[in-house]
XYZ file of C-alpha atoms in Angstrom:
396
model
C 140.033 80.434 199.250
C 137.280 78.099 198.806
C 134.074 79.538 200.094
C 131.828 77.226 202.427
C 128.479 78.100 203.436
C 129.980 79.110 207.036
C 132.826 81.558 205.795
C 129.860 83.115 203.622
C 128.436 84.162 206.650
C 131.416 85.940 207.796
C 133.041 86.826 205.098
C 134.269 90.663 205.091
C 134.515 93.328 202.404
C 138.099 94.725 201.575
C 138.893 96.601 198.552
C 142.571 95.665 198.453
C 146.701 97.712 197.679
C 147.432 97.078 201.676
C 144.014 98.936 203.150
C 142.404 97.791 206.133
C 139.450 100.669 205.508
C 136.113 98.617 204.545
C 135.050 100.716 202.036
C 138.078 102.932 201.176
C 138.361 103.264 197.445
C 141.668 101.540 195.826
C 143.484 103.762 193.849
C 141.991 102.953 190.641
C 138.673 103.931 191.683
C 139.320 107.553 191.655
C 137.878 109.267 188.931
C 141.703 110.261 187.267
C 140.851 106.837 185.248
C 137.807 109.324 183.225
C 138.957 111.316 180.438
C 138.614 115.080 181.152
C 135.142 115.568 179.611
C 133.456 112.727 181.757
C 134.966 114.037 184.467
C 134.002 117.641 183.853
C 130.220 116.527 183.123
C 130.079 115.088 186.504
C 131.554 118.014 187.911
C 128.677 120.106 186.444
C 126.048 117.736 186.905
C 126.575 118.113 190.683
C 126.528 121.971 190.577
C 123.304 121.757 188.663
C 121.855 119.288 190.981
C 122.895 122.133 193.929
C 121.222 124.774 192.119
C 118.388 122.832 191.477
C 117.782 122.233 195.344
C 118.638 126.221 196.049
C 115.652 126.783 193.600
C 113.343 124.258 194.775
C 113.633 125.488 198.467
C 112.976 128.916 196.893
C 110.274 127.803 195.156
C 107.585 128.878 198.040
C 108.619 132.283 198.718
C 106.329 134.735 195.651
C 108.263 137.376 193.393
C 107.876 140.990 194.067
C 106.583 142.613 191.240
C 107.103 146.142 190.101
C 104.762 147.702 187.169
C 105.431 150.913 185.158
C 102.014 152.272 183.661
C 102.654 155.048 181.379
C 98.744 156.561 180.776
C 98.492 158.196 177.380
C 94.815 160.055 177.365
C 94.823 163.219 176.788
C 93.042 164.264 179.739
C 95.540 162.082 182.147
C 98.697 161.706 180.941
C 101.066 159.989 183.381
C 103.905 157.891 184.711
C 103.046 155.440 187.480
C 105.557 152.724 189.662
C 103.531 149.648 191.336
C 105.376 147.521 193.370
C 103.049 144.205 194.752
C 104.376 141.744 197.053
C 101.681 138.674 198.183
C 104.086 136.270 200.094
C 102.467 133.337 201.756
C 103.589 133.293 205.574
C 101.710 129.985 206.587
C 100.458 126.955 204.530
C 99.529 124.563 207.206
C 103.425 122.876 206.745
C 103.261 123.320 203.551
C 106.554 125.269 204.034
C 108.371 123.741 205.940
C 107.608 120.502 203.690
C 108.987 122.641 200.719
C 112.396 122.790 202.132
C 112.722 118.852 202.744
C 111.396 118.228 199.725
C 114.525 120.740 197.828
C 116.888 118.251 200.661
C 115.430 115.150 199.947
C 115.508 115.993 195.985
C 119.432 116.668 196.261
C 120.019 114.102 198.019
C 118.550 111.367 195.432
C 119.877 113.764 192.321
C 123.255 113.096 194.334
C 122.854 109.386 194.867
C 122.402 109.241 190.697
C 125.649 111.255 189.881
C 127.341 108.869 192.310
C 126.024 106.082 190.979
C 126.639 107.096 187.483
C 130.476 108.344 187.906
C 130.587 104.828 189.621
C 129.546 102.773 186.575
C 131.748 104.521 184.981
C 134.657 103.867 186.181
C 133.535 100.250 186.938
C 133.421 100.170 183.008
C 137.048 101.392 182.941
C 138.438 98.914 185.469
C 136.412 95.973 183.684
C 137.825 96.840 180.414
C 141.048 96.721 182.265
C 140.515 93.523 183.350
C 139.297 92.102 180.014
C 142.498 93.647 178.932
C 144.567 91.041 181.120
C 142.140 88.301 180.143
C 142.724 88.543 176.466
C 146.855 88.897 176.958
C 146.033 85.527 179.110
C 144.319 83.291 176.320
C 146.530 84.847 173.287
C 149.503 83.166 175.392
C 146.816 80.034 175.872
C 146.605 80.380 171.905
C 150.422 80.415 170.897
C 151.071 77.687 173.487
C 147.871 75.727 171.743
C 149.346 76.709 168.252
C 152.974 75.479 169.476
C 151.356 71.952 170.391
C 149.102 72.201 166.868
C 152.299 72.466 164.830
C 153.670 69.771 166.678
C 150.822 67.433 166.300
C 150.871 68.220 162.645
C 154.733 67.499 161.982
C 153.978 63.924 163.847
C 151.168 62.978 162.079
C 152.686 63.719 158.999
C 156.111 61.696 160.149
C 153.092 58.832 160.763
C 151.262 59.401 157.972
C 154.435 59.160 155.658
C 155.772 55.837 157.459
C 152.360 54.402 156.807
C 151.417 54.343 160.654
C 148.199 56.251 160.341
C 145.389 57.017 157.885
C 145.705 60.585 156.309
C 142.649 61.606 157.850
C 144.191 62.208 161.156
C 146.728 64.597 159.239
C 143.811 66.585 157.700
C 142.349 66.873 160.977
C 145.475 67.677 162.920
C 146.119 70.843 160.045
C 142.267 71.836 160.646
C 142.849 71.916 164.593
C 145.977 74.473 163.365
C 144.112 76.066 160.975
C 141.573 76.791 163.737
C 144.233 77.712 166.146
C 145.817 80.415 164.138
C 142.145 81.983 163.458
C 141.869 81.871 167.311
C 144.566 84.106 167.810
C 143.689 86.823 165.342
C 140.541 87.039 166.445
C 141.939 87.577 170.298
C 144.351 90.094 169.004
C 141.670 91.967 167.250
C 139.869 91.451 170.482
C 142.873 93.450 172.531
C 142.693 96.179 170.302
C 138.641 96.402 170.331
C 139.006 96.073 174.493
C 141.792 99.055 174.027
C 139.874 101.337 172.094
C 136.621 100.962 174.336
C 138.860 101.875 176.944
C 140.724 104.653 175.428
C 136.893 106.110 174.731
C 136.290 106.548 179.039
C 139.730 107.085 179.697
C 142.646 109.721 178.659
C 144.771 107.595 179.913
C 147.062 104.834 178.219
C 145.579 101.528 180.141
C 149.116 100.145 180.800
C 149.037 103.176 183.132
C 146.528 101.513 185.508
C 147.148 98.348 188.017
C 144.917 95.555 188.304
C 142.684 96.118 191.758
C 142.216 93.480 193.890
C 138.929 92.967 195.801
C 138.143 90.779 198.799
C 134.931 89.437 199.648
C 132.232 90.791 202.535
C 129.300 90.193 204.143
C 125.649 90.018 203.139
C 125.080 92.615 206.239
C 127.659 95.223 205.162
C 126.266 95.073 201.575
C 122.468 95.756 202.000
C 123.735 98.379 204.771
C 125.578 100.111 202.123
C 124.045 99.124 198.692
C 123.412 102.468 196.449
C 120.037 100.552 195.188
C 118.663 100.236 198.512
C 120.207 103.818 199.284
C 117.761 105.617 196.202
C 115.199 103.673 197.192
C 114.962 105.330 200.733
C 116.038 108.730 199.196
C 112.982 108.173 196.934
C 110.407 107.319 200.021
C 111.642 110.685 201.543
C 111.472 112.788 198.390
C 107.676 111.356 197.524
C 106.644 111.361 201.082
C 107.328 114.891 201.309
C 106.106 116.282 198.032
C 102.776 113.785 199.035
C 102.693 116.472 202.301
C 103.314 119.307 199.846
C 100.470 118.564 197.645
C 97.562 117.818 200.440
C 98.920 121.576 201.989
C 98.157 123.146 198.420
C 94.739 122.560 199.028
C 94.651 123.737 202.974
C 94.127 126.837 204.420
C 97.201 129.531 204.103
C 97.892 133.210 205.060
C 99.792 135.094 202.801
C 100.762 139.212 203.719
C 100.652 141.724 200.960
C 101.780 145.293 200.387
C 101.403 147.092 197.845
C 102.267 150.251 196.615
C 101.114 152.983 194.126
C 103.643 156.000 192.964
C 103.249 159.132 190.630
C 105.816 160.533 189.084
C 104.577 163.573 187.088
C 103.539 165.681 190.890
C 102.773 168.706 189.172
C 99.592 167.023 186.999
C 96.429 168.257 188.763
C 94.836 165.077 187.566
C 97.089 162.589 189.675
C 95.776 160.795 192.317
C 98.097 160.755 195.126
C 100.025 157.933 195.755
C 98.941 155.225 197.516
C 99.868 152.237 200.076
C 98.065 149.231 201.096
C 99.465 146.314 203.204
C 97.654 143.257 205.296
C 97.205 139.536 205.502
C 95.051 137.380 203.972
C 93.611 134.037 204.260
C 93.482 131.524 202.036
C 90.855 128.925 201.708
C 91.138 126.950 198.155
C 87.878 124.847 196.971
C 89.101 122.819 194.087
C 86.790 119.257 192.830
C 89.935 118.206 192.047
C 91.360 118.460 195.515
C 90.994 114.215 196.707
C 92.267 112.670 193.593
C 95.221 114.679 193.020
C 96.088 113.913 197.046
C 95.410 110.404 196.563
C 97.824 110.065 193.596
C 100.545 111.592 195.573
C 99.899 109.019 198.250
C 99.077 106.060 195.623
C 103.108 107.200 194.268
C 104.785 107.365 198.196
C 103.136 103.970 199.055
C 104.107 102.794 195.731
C 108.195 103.985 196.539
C 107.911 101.774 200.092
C 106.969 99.029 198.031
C 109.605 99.596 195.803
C 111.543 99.507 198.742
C 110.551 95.938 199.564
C 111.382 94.918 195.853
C 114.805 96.238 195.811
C 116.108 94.721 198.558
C 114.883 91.356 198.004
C 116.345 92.066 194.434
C 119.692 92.811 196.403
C 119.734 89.972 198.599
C 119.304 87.234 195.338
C 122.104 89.362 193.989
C 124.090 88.764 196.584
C 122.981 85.439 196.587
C 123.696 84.380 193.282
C 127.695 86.226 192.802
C 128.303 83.959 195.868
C 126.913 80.997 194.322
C 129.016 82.140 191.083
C 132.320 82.764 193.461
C 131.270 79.535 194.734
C 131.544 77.523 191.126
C 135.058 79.838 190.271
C 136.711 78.452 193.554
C 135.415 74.504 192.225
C 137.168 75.470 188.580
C 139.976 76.479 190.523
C 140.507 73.814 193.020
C 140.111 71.133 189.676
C 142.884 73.366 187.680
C 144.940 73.041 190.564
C 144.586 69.036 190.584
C 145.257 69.278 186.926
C 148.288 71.328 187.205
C 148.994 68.604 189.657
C 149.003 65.556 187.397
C 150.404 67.368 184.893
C 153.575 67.942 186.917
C 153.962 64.488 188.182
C 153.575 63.027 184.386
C 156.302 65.667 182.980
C 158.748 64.891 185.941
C 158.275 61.058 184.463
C 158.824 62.229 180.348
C 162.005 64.109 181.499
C 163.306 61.095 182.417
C 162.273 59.149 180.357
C 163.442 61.814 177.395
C 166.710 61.360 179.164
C 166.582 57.320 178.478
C 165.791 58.551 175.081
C 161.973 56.977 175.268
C 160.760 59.836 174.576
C 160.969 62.737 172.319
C 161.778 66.463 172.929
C 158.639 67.204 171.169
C 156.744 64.620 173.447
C 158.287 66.959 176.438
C 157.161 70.858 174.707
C 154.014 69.503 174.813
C 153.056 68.310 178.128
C 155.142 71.179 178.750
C 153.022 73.819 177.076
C 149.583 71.862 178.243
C 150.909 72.483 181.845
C 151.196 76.032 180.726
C 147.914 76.296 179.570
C 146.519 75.215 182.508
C 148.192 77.150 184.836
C 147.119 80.215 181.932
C 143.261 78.831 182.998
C 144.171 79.609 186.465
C 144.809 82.925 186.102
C 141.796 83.351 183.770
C 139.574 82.163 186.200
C 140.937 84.455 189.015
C 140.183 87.136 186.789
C 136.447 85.811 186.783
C 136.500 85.761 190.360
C 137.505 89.798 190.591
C 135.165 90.495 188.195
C 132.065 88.981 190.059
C 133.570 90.659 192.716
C 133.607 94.066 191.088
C 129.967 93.350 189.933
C 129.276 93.432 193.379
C 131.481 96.505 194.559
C 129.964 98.458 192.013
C 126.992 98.349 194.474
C 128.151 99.511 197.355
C 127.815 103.811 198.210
């Protein structure tokens, strides 16, 4: 699929095995690809997040407080329970802004653990597909090395005849030399891209398919993007702990009860006990009142802001994977012309290997270049699901 500035415009997202759901996960992107742990610390991260909220939506109601005097003077020698409550009742929204703030602080906590167990796996599935890169250009390299080796026994053939200078022997047994380094170093590669893997997952990676990811449009990414998402979340937690803050500093009414018992009753000294309730109001004159409201609302107009930023930072993302889709479909659409050429050249060598004009070894390797390319096909549709994923990643 080669994508034109029109099909960009209607392109559609699809996260492919056979679903039509736009944003269902594929089967990969469950979290059974995380090792136990990982999974376990997201598990508790969202119950601490959940507590967290419970607490903060507590946060506004006051503590009753019991006291136990024990009075050791000669003259009064007693035991003495105080219980105090002061709860505030109204503090001018104050409240009521509490309570949003504990939702709106959940729901941003939330957005992170998704986020994060999302990256995760996205790690996983890239290493996966890194994986299948790799096992692509080792084959690349032992079809290369089969063509080096090749090139080397002819020069050498040339060299010995007195057909060519034995420079372009020594350079033919460098290009080998350099071949055969090649492949050890993509071997070691495997087993690096293994182990990284092996650290996220519990799982052996040859127990995981390949996912395959469709493209969508610029609309149903912004509407969906996690970035733009905790941006919002942010503008609703700020805006309402901005609220919070400018109510500390208005008028409340708070009730109180309190009350006072003795224990020793037969102590002539002992005051009787006592009880006291009421309300009481609130006024709190602090210098320090305006700037610690304007900060708060310096910080909320700062999060719309950050707002604007993020999803002009979205759309150039966007932006720029399609114009990187856009060069992967070019290197793909050249391949194919290559892979092209190369087939209507090796249908000509077989028969002219059959007249006996040409060699066997002349045939292996046009043979194995036509391999390679078709190898470089594959690679770069790998690039193409990894931009792609890139881009996934981003959507909540």
């Amino acid at each position: 699929m080669h994508l034109t500035k029109s099909s960009k415009k209607t392109l559609a997202l699809l996260t492919l095995f056979g679903s039509v759901n736009l944003f269902a996960e594929p089967i990969i992107y469950d979290d059974s690809i995380l090792s136990d742990p990982r999974k376990k610390i997201i598990e508790l991260s969202n119950e601490q997040i959940k507590e967290d909220s419970s607490k903060l939506k507590k946060d506004w109601i006051n503590p009753i407080t019991y006291q136990y005097k024990k009075n050791l003077g000669e003259e009064f020698n007693t035991d003495q329970s105080i219980i105090s409550i002061n709860q505030p009742i109204f503090q001018s929204g104050g409240i009521y802004k509490a309570i949003k703030y504990a939702d709106s602080t959940y729901d941003y906590a939330k957005l992170e653990i998704d986020q994060q167990k999302k990256e995760l796996i996205k790690n996983a599935v890239e290493i996966l597909f890194n994986i299948k890169k790799t096992d692509l250009n080792i084959q690349k390299a032992q079809l290369t090395l089969q063509n080096a080796k090749i090139d080397v026994n002819r020069k050498k053939e040339q060299v010995l005849n007195g057909f060519l200078d034995a420079s372009y022997l020594d350079n033919a047994l460098l290009t080998l030399n350099t071949t055969k380094h090649t492949l050890v170093d993509l071997k070691y590669q495997k087993e690096n891209l293994i182990n990284n893997f092996n650290s996220i997952s519990s799982k052996e990676y040859i127990n995981f398919e390949l996912p395959i990811f469709k493209m969508f449009s610029k609309e149903e990414f912004l509407k969906n993007n996690i970035e733009i998402k905790k941006a919002k979340a942010d503008i609703e937690k700020k805006g309402n702990y901005s609220f919070m803050t400018m109510a500390k500093y208005l008028p409340s009414v708070n009730a109180y009860y309190n009350y006072s018992k003795y224990h020793d009753t037969d102590n002539q000294n002992i005051k009787e006990n006592s009880e006291t309730y009421g309300l009481t109001i609130n006024v709190p004159l602090d210098s320090r009142t305006f700037n610690d409201i304007q900060s708060k609302k310096i910080d909320y107009l700062k999060s719309k802001l950050s707002l604007e930023t993020t999803i002009t930072d979205e759309k150039n993302f966007f932006k720029t994977n399609l114009q990187k889709l856009d060069m992967i479909e070019e290197r793909i659409k050249i391949t194919n012309e290559d892979i092209e050429v190369y087939d209507s050249i090796l249908s000509i060598i077989k028969e002219e290997k059959e007249a006996e004009l040409k060699t066997q070894s002349d045939l292996d390797t046009l043979q194995n270049s036509a391999k390679i390319k078709k190898f470089d096909k594959e690679i770069y549709q790998i690039d193409k699901q990894l931009t792609l994923l890139e881009m996934y990643v981003k959507l909540h």
